[in-house]
Coordinates of C-alpha atoms in Angstrom, one line a residue:
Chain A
X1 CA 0.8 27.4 -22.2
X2 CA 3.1 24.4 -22.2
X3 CA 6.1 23.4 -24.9
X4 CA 8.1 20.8 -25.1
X5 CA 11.4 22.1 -27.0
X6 CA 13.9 19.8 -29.0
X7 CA 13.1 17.3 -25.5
X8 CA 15.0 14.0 -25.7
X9 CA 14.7 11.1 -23.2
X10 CA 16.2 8.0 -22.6
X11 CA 15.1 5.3 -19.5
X12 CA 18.0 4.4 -17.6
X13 CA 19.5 0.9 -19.0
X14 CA 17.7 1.4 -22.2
X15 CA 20.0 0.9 -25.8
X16 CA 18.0 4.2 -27.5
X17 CA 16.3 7.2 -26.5
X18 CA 12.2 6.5 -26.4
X19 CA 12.5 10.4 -26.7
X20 CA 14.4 12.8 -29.0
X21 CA 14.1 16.1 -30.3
X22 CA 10.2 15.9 -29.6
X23 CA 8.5 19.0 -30.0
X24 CA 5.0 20.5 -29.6
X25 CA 2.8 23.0 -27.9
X26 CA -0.5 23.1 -26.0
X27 CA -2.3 26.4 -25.9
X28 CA -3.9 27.3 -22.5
X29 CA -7.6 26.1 -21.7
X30 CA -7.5 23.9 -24.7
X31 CA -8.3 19.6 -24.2
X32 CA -6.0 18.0 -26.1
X33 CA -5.5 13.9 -26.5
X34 CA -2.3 11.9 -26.8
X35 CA -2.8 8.9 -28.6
X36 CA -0.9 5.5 -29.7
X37 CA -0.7 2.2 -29.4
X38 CA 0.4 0.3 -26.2
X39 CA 4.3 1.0 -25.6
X40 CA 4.5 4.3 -27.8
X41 CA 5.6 6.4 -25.1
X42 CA 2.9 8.6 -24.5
X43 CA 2.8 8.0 -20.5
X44 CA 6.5 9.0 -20.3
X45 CA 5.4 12.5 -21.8
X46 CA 3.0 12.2 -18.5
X47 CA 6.5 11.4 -16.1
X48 CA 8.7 13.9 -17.8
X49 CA 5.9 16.6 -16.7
X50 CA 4.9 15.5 -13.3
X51 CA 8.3 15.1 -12.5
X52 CA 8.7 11.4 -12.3
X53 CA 11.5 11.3 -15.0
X54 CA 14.0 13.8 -16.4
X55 CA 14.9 14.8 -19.7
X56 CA 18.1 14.5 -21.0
X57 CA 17.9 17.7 -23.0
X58 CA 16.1 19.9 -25.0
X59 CA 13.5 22.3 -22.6
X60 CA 9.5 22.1 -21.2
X61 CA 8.3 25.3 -20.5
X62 CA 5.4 26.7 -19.2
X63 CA 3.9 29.9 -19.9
X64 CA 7.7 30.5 -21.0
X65 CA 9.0 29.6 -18.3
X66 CA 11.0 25.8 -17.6
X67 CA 9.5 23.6 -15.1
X68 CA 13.0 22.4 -14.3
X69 CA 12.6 23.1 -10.0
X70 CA 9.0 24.3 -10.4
X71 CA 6.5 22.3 -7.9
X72 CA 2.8 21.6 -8.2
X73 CA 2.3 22.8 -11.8
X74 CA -0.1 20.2 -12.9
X75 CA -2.2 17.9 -11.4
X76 CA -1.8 13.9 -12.3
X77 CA -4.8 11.7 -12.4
X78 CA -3.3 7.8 -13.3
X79 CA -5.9 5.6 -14.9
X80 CA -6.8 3.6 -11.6
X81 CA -8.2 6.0 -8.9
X82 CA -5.7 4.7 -6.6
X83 CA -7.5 6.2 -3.7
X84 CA -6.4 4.9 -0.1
X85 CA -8.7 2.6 1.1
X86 CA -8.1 3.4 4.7
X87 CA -8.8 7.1 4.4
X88 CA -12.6 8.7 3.8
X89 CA -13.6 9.9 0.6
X90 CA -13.0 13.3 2.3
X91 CA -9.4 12.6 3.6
X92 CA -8.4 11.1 0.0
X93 CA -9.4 14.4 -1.7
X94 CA -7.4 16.5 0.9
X95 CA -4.3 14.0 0.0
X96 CA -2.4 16.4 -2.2
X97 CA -3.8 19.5 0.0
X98 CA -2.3 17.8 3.3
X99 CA 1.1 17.0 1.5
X100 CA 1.3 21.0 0.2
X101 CA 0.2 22.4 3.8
X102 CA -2.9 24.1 3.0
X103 CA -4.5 24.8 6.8
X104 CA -6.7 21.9 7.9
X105 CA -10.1 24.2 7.5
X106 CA -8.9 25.4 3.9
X107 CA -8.9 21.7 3.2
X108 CA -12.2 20.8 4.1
X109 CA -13.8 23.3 2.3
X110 CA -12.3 23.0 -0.9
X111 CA -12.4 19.3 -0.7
X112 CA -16.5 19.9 0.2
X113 CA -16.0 22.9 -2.5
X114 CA -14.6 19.8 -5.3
X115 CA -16.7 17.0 -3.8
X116 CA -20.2 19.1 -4.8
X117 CA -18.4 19.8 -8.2
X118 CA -18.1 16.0 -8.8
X119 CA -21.5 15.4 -7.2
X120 CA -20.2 13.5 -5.1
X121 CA -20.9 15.8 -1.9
X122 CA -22.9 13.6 0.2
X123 CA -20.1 10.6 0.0
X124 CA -17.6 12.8 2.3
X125 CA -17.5 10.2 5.2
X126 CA -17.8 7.1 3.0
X127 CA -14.8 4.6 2.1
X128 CA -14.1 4.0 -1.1
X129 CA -15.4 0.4 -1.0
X130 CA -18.7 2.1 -0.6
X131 CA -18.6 3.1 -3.9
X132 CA -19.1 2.4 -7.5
X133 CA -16.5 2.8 -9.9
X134 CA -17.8 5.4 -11.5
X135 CA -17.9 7.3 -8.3
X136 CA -14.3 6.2 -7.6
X137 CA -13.2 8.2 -10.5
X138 CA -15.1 11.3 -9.9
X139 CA -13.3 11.3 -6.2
X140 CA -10.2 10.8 -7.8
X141 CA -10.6 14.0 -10.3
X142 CA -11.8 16.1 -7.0
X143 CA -8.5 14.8 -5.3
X144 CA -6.7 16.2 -9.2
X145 CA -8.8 19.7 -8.8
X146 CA -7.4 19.6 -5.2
X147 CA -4.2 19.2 -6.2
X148 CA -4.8 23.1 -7.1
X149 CA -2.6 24.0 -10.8
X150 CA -4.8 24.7 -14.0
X151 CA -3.0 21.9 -16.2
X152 CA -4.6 18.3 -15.7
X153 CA -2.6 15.4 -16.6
X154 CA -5.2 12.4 -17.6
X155 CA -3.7 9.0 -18.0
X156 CA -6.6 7.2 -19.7
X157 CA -8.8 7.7 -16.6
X158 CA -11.6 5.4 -17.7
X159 CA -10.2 2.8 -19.5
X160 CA -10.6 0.4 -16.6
X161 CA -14.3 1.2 -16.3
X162 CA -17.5 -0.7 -18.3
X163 CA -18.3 0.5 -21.3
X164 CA -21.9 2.2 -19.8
X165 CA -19.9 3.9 -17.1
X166 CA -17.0 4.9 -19.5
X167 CA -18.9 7.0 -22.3
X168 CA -21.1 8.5 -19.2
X169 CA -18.2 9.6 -17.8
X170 CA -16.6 11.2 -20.7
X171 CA -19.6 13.2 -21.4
X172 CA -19.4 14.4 -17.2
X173 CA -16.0 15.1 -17.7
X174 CA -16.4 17.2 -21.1
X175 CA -18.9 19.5 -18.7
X176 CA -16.3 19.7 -15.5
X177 CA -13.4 21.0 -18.3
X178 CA -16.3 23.3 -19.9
X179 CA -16.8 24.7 -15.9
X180 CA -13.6 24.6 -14.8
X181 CA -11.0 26.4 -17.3
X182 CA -8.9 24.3 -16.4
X183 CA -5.8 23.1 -19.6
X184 CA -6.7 19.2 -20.4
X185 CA -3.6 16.8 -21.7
X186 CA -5.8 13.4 -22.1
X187 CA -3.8 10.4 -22.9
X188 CA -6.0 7.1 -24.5
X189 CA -5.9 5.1 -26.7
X190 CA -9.5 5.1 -27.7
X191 CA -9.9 7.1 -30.6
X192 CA -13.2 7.8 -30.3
X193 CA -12.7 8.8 -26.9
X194 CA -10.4 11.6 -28.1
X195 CA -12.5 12.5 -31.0
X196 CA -15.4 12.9 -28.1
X197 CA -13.9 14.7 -25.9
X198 CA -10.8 16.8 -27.9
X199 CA -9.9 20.1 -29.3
X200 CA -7.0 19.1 -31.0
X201 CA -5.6 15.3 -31.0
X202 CA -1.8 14.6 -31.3
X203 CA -1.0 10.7 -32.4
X204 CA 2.7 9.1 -31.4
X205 CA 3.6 7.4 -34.2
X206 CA 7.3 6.8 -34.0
X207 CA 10.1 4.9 -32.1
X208 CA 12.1 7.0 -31.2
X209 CA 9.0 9.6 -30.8
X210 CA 10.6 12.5 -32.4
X211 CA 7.4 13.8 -33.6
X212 CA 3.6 13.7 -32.7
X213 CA 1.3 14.3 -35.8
X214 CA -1.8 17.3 -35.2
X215 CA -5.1 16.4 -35.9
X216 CA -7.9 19.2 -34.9
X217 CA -11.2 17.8 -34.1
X218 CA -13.6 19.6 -36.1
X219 CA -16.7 19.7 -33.8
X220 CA -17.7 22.6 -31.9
X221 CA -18.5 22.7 -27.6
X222 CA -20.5 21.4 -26.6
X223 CA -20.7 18.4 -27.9
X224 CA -22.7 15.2 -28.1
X225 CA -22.1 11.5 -29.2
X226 CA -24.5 12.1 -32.2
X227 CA -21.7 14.8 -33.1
X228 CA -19.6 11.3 -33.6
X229 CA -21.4 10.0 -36.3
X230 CA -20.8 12.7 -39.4
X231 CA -18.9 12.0 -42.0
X232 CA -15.9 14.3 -41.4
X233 CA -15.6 12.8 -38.0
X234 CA -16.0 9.2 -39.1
X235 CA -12.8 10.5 -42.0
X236 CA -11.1 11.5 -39.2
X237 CA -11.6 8.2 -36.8
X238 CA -10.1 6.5 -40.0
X239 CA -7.3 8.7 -40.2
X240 CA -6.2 8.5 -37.1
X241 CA -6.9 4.5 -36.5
X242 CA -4.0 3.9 -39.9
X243 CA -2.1 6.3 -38.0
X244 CA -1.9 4.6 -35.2
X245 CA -1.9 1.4 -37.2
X246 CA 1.2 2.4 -39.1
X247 CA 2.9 4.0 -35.6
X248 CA 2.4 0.3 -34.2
X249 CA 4.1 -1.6 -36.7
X250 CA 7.3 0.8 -36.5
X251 CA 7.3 0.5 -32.9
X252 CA 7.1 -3.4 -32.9
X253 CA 10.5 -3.6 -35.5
X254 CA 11.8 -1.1 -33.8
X255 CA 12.1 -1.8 -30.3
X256 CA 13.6 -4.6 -28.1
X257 CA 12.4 -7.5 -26.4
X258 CA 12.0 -5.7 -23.1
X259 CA 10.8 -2.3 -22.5
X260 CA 11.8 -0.9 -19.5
X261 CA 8.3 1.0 -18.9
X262 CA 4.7 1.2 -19.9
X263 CA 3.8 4.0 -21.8
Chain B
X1 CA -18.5 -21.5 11.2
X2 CA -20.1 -23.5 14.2
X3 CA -20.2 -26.7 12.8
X4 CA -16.3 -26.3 11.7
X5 CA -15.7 -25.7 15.1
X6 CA -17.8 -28.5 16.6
X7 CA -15.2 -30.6 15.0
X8 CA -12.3 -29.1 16.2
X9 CA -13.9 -29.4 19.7
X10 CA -14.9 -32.8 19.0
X11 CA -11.1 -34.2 17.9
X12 CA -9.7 -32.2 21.0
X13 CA -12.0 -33.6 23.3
X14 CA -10.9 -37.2 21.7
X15 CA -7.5 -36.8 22.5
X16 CA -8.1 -35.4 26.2
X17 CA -10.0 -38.9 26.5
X18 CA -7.1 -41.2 24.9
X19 CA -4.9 -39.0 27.0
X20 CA -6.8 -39.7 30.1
X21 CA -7.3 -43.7 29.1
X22 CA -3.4 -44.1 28.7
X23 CA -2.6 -41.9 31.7
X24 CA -5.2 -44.5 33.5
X25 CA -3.1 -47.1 32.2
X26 CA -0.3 -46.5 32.9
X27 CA -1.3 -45.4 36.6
X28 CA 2.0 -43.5 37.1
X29 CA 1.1 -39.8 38.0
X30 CA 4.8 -39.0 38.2
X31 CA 5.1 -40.0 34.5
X32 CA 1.9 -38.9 32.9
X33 CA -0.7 -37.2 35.0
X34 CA -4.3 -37.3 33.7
X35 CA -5.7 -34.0 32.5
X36 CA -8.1 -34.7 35.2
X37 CA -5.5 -34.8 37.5
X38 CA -3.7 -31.8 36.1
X39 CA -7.3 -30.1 36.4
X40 CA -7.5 -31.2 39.9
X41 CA -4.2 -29.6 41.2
X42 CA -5.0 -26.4 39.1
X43 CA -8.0 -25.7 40.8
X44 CA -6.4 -26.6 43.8
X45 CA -3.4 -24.4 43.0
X46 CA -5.0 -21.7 41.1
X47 CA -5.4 -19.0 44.0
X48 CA -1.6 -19.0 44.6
X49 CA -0.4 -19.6 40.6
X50 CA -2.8 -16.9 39.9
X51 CA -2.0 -14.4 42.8
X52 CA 1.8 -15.6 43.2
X53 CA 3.1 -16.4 40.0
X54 CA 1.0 -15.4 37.1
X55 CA 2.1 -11.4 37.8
X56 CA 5.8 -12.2 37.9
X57 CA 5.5 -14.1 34.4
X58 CA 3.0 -11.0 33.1
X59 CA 5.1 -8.6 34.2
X60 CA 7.9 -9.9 32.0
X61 CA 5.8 -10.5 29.2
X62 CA 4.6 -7.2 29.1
X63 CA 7.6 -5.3 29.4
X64 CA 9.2 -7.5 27.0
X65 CA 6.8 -6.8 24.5
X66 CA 6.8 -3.4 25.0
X67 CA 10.4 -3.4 24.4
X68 CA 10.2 -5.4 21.6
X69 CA 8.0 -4.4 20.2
X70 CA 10.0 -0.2 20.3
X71 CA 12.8 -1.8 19.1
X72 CA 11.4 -3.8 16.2
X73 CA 9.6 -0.4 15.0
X74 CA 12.4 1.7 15.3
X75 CA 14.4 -0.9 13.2
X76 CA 12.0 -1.3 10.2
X77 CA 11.6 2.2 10.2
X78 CA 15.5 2.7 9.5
X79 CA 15.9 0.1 7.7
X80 CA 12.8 1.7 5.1
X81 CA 14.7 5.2 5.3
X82 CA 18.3 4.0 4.4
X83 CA 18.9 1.5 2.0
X84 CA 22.5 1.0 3.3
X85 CA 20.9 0.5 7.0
X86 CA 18.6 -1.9 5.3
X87 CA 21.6 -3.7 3.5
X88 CA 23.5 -4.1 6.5
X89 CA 21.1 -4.8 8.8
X90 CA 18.3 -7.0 7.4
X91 CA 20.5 -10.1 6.5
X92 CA 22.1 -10.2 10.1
X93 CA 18.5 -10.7 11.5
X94 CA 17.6 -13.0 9.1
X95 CA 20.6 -15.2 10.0
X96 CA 20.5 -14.7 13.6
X97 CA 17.2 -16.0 13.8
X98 CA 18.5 -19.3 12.4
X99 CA 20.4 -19.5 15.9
X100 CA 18.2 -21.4 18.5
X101 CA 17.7 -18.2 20.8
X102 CA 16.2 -20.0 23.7
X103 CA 19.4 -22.6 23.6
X104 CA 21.2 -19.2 24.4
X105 CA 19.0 -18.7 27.7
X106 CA 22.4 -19.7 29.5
X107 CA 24.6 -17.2 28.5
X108 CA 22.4 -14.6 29.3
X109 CA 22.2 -15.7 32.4
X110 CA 26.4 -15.6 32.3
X111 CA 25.9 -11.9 31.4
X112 CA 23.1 -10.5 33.4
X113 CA 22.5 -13.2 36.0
X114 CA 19.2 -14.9 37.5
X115 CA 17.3 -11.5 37.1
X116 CA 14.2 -10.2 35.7
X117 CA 16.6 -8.1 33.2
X118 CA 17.6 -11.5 32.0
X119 CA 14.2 -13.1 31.3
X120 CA 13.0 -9.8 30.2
X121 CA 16.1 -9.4 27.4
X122 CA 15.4 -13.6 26.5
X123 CA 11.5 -12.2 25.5
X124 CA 12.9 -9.5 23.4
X125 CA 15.3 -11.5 21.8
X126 CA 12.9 -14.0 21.0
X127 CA 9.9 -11.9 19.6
X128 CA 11.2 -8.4 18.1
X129 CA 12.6 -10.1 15.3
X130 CA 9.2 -11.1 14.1
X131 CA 7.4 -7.5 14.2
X132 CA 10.7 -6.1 12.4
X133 CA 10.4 -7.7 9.3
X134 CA 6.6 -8.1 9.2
X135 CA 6.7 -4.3 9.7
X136 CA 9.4 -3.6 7.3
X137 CA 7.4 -5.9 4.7
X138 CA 4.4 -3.4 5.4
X139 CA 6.4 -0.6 4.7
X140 CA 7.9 -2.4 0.9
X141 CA 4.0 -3.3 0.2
X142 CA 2.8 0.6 -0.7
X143 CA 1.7 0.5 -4.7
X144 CA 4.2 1.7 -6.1
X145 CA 1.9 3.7 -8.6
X146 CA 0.8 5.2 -4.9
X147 CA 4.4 6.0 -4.3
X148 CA 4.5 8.3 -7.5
X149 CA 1.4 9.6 -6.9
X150 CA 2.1 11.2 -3.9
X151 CA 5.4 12.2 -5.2
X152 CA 3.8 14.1 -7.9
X153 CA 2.3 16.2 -4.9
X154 CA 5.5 17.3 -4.1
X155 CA 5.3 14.9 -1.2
X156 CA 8.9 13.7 0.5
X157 CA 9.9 10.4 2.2
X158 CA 8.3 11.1 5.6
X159 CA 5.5 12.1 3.9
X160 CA 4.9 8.5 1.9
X161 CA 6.4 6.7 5.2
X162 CA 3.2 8.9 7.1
X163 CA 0.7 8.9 4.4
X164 CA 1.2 5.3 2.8
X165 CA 3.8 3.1 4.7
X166 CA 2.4 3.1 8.1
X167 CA -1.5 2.7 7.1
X168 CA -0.5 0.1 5.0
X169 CA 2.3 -1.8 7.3
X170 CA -0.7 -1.7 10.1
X171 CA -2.4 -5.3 9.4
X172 CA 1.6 -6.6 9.1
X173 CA 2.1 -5.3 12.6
X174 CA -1.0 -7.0 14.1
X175 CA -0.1 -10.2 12.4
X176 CA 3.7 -9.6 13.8
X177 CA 2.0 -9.4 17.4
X178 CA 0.0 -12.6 16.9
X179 CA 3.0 -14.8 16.0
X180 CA 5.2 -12.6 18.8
X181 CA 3.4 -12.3 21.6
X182 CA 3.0 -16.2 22.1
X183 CA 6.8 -16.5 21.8
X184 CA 6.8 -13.7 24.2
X185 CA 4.8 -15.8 26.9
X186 CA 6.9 -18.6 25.8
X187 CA 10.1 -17.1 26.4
X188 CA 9.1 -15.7 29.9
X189 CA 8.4 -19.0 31.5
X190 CA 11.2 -21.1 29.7
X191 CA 13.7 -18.1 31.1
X192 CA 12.1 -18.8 34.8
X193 CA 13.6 -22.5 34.4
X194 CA 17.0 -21.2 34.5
X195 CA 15.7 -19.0 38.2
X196 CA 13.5 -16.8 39.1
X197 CA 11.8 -15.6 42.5
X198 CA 8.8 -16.7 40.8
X199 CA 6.2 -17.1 37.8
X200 CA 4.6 -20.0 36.3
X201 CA 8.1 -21.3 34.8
X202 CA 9.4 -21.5 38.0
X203 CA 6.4 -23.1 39.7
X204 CA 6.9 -25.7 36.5
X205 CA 10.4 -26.2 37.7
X206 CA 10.4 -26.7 41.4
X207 CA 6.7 -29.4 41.1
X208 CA 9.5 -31.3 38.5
X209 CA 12.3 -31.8 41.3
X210 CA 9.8 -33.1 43.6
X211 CA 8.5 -35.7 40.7
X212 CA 4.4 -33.6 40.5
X213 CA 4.1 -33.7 36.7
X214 CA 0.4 -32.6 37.2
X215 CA 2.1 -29.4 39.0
X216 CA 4.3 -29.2 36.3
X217 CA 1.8 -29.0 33.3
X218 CA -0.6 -27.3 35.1
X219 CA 0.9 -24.0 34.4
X220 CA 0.9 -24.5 31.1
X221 CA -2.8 -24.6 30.5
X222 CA -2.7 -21.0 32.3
X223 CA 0.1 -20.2 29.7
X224 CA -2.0 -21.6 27.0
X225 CA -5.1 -19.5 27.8
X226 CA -3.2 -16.3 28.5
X227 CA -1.9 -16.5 25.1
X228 CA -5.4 -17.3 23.4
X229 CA -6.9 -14.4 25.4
X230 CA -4.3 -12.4 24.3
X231 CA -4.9 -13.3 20.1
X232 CA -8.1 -12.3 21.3
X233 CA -7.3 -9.2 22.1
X234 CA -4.9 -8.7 19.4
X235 CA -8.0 -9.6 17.0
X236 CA -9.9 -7.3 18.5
X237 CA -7.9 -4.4 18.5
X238 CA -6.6 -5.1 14.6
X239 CA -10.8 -5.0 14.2
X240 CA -11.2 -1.6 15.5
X241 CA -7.9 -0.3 14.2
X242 CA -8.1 -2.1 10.5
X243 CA -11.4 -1.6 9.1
X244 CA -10.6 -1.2 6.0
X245 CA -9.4 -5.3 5.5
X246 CA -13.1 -6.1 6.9

């Protein structure tokens, strides 16, 4: 479904590329996890696609085609909810359905439509200072699903949430992608959040990132945290955790005093 | 809450009395009335400041505002959708308000005369200054994480100035009012000194030539009022308009 192709990227002001010649593919319906350490670059993969940044060269295509000019392909959700606390929990799910056009009464009933999806149905007229959040981050995936494209951008959604609330929430969101068929591009940088939730698991290891290693979870959907504790799995957490381990030490020799963005 | 105010009543009511015991001292009206005495020709007064002169000074205020507060929108909006605009024009209003407007009252009165155009321009000169940048400061306050959000929608500049700038620049603009519609009422009156058929400057003016200080200040505790009432209404409207800062 989506391919990045030889795609190299540099930040305006920066010495190096953070990006160069990086390539991999996601297959469609799949949930698939981006992980590394803090400063590895795996938000700007997030920016290149929602269109916040451009490549320098190379290619991203989807279904074969390059998203170069292509709107509304995929649906961002940033790790805080970011919902407008002067709008209703209604009128911040409609946000990205106002700023497309849909007709006003197409709105509210796929807003209602997402809202029941999330459970969050009877919260329409609330603000979100009414709510938990928990809750806060189940409006702002309705206000993703609104956004309308089947490719869902994640950028580590619950890591500002308590621990309780976090691992609850993974399991409710391993149920909406089981719904949904929707294509799942997680980005954490808690492994055993991608272990949980995961198909396939892809680690940035490298400054420049020219190359993301492929780890496929071996557990089968649907899953559940007992899942977590086999000995392949706990192989795998290992794995990963020296992966990451090793990807931080390069990046910290590697880059600068400054960087010029998270991710 | 109460009991902080019960001070605040207490000290004022402190310095009314050591006003009133050195006005009684010194026992020179034409120098410094007593509030009693300013109280006295107020309610003795009031019918006619009230009838007379208080709708000459409103009317002023009003328009003035009104205009001010037109202009000082239509400039922070330009200045949020062209950074050149913004370059060019938010430094010159930052250094003209470092010139004493109000010390300019007489050449406006060179260029448009003793006329309600004059005092009117002297309000908007003195108070749109204020709801520009606290407007424009509204506007550069949106997250920028929100910014990108919404641009990931496909959304365009109106769109964020619709969506995000104006929601957010809303409890600027109420604060903008409360600093510039005192000014507002200020400016009004201090442009009647300079002429006017009427209005509570004026009245101010003619009670000093014939030596009646208690005539002169008596305005000013209508003035002082009319302003409170209005930060009252302000409040009140920035309630029902900004719930979300509750």
């Amino acid at each position: 479904m989506l391919e990045f192709k030889k795609v190299t990227f540099q930040y305006e002001g920066a010495d190096h590329p953070l990006i160069e010649n990086l390539s991999f593919s996601i297959e469609k319906g799949t949930f698939t996890s981006i992980i590394g350490a803090s400063g590895s670059g795996k938000s700007t993969i997030f920016r290149l696609l929602n269109g916040l940044e451009h490549i320098r060269s190379g290619e991203i295509l989807l279904e074969g085609k390059d998203i170069s000019g292509m709107k509304n392909f995929c649906s961002y959700m940033p790790q805080n909810d970011l919902l407008l606390p002067w709008s209703t929990v209604e009128k911040n799910v409609c946000l990205p359905m106002r700023i497309q056009g849909v007709k006003k009464a197409q709105q509210k009933e796929i807003a209602a439509r997402m809202l029941d999806l999330v459970g969050l149905g009877d919260v329409a007229d609330k603000y979100p200072r009414e709510l938990s959040g928990g809750m806060r981050q189940r409006v702002a995936f309705a206000r993703t699903l609104c956004a309308g494209s089947d490719l869902l951008l994640l950028d580590e959604p619950f890591s500002a949430l308590d621990y309780l609330t976090r691992i609850s929430l993974q399991e409710w969101l391993l149920d909406q992608w089981m719904k949904l068929n929707k294509t799942i591009l997680f980005i954490t940088h808690d492994v055993e959040e991608a272990l949980f939730l995961s198909k396939e698991i892809y680690v940035v290891a490298d400054r420049p990132v020219r190359r993301m290693e492929r780890y496929e979870v071996p557990m089968d959907y649907p899953r559940t945290r007992e899942m977590l504790i086999r000995s392949e799995i706990q192989e795998l957490k290992e794995e990963l955790i020296r992966k990451m381990r090793e990807g931080d030490e390069r990046i910290r020799k590697v880059r600068g005093p400054r960087l010029p963005r998270k991710g | 809450m109460m009991k902080k105010k019960m001070y605040g009543l207490a000290f004022g009511l402190c310095l009314l009395l050591l006003w009133q015991g050195i006005a009684m001292a010194i026992d020179a009206a034409y120098i410094l009335p007593s509030p009693i005495q300013v109280f006295k020709h107020l309610a003795e007064n009031l019918p006619e400041l009230m009838l007379v002169h208080f709708p000459i000074t409103m009317r002023v205020v009003c328009i003035g505002t009104l205009i001010s507060i037109t202009l000082g929108l239509f400039l922070a909006v330009l200045m949020n959708l062209s950074l050149p605009l913004e370059k060019a024009i938010y430094p010159v209003l930052v250094f003209s308000q470092t010139i004493p407007v109000i010390c300019l009252a007489p050449v406006f009165v060179l260029w448009l005369g003793y006329t309600e155009k004059m005092r009117v321009f002297l309000v908007v000169v003195m108070s749109f200054f204020s709801i520009t940048v606290n407007v424009f400061d509204g506007f550069k306050a949106v997250r920028k994480e929100n910014r990108e959000l919404l641009k990931t929608y496909g959304g365009d500049r109106w769109q964020e100035l619709i969506y995000l700038q104006v929601p957010t620049a809303l409890p600027y603009f109420f604060t903008s009012l409360k600093v510039g519609v005192p000014w507002a009422i200020v400016a009004a009156s201090v442009a009647e000194w300079f002429g006017a058929p009427g209005g509570l400057g004026n009245y101010s003016r003619i009670r000093m030539m014939s030596l009646d200080a208690a005539g002169l200040l008596a305005p000013l505790v209508i003035i002082s009022v009319t302003a409170l009432v209005f930060m009252a209404l302000i409040r009140g409207l920035e309630g029902l308009v900004v719930t979300w800062m509750k």
